[in-house]
């Protein structure tokens, strides 16, 4: 049995910047609770910023949780404003 060097290992693709923002946006838009708010997402390296408004603080927190679940997200800047 041979050994596998790091050079032989398959590359692991990690999304960053705009691609990471697009992945987060897709998850937010697919979430039944959040899709009606059309939240905006920007990405820089492994960090994402979510902006927009929601009805309640719980929805704001939920959006942050959804964003954190995307592989590659290091930090979420949650700039969502709840109306209530």
Short mmCIF file of C-alpha atoms in Angstrom, two decimals:
data_model
loop_
_atom_site.label_atom_id
_atom_site.label_comp_id
_atom_site.label_asym_id
_atom_site.label_seq_id
_atom_site.Cartn_x
_atom_site.Cartn_y
_atom_site.Cartn_z
CA UNK A 1 0.00 0.00 0.00
CA UNK A 2 1.45 3.36 -1.05
CA UNK A 3 1.21 6.69 0.65
CA UNK A 4 -0.56 9.71 -0.76
CA UNK A 5 1.26 13.01 -0.67
CA UNK A 6 -0.47 16.37 -0.35
CA UNK A 7 0.33 17.02 -4.00
CA UNK A 8 -1.63 13.89 -4.99
CA UNK A 9 -4.68 14.72 -2.86
CA UNK A 10 -7.69 16.21 -4.67
CA UNK A 11 -8.02 19.96 -4.34
CA UNK A 12 -10.78 21.10 -2.01
CA UNK A 13 -12.72 23.96 -3.52
CA UNK A 14 -13.77 26.65 -1.06
CA UNK A 15 -15.98 29.48 -2.26
CA UNK A 16 -14.88 33.04 -1.55
CA UNK A 17 -16.00 36.56 -2.36
CA UNK A 18 -18.76 36.88 -4.95
CA UNK A 19 -19.17 33.10 -5.32
CA UNK A 20 -19.62 32.70 -1.57
CA UNK A 21 -22.11 35.59 -1.52
CA UNK A 22 -24.06 33.93 -4.35
CA UNK A 23 -24.21 30.65 -2.42
CA UNK A 24 -25.49 32.43 0.70
CA UNK A 25 -28.01 34.42 -1.36
CA UNK A 26 -29.27 31.19 -2.90
CA UNK A 27 -29.80 29.63 0.52
CA UNK A 28 -31.60 32.73 1.81
CA UNK A 29 -33.82 32.86 -1.28
CA UNK A 30 -34.66 29.16 -0.93
CA UNK A 31 -35.65 29.52 2.72
CA UNK A 32 -39.45 29.74 2.96
CA UNK A 33 -39.26 32.14 5.92
CA UNK A 34 -36.80 34.54 4.30
CA UNK A 35 -37.38 34.46 0.54
CA UNK A 36 -40.03 37.20 0.58
CA UNK A 37 -37.54 39.74 1.95
CA UNK A 38 -35.11 39.59 -1.02
CA UNK A 39 -32.09 40.15 1.24
CA UNK A 40 -28.85 41.45 -0.30
CA UNK A 41 -25.55 39.64 0.22
CA UNK A 42 -22.00 40.83 -0.39
CA UNK A 43 -18.87 38.75 0.01
CA UNK A 44 -15.25 39.56 0.69
CA UNK A 45 -12.89 36.61 0.98
CA UNK A 46 -14.55 34.27 3.52
CA UNK A 47 -16.82 36.92 5.07
CA UNK A 48 -20.36 37.82 3.98
CA UNK A 49 -22.56 40.82 4.74
CA UNK A 50 -26.35 40.48 4.70
CA UNK A 51 -28.46 43.62 4.32
CA UNK A 52 -32.16 44.35 4.12
CA UNK A 53 -35.17 44.37 6.37
CA UNK A 54 -37.36 41.67 7.88
CA UNK A 55 -40.50 41.73 9.99
CA UNK A 56 -39.04 40.39 13.25
CA UNK A 57 -35.75 39.94 15.07
CA UNK A 58 -36.15 36.15 14.94
CA UNK A 59 -36.04 36.32 11.13
CA UNK A 60 -32.86 38.40 11.34
CA UNK A 61 -31.23 35.76 13.55
CA UNK A 62 -32.49 32.97 11.28
CA UNK A 63 -30.90 34.65 8.24
CA UNK A 64 -27.57 34.76 10.07
CA UNK A 65 -27.87 31.07 10.90
CA UNK A 66 -28.68 30.18 7.30
CA UNK A 67 -25.63 32.12 6.10
CA UNK A 68 -23.34 30.46 8.65
CA UNK A 69 -24.30 27.03 7.31
CA UNK A 70 -22.73 27.72 3.90
CA UNK A 71 -19.38 25.97 3.63
CA UNK A 72 -16.57 28.51 3.51
CA UNK A 73 -18.28 31.27 5.51
CA UNK A 74 -15.95 32.48 8.23
CA UNK A 75 -17.94 35.45 9.53
CA UNK A 76 -21.40 36.91 8.90
CA UNK A 77 -21.95 40.65 9.22
CA UNK A 78 -25.69 40.73 9.85
CA UNK A 79 -26.88 44.23 8.93
CA UNK A 80 -30.53 43.24 8.63
CA UNK A 81 -33.01 45.63 10.27
CA UNK A 82 -36.13 44.13 11.85
CA UNK A 83 -39.28 46.28 11.56
CA UNK A 84 -40.52 45.11 14.97
#
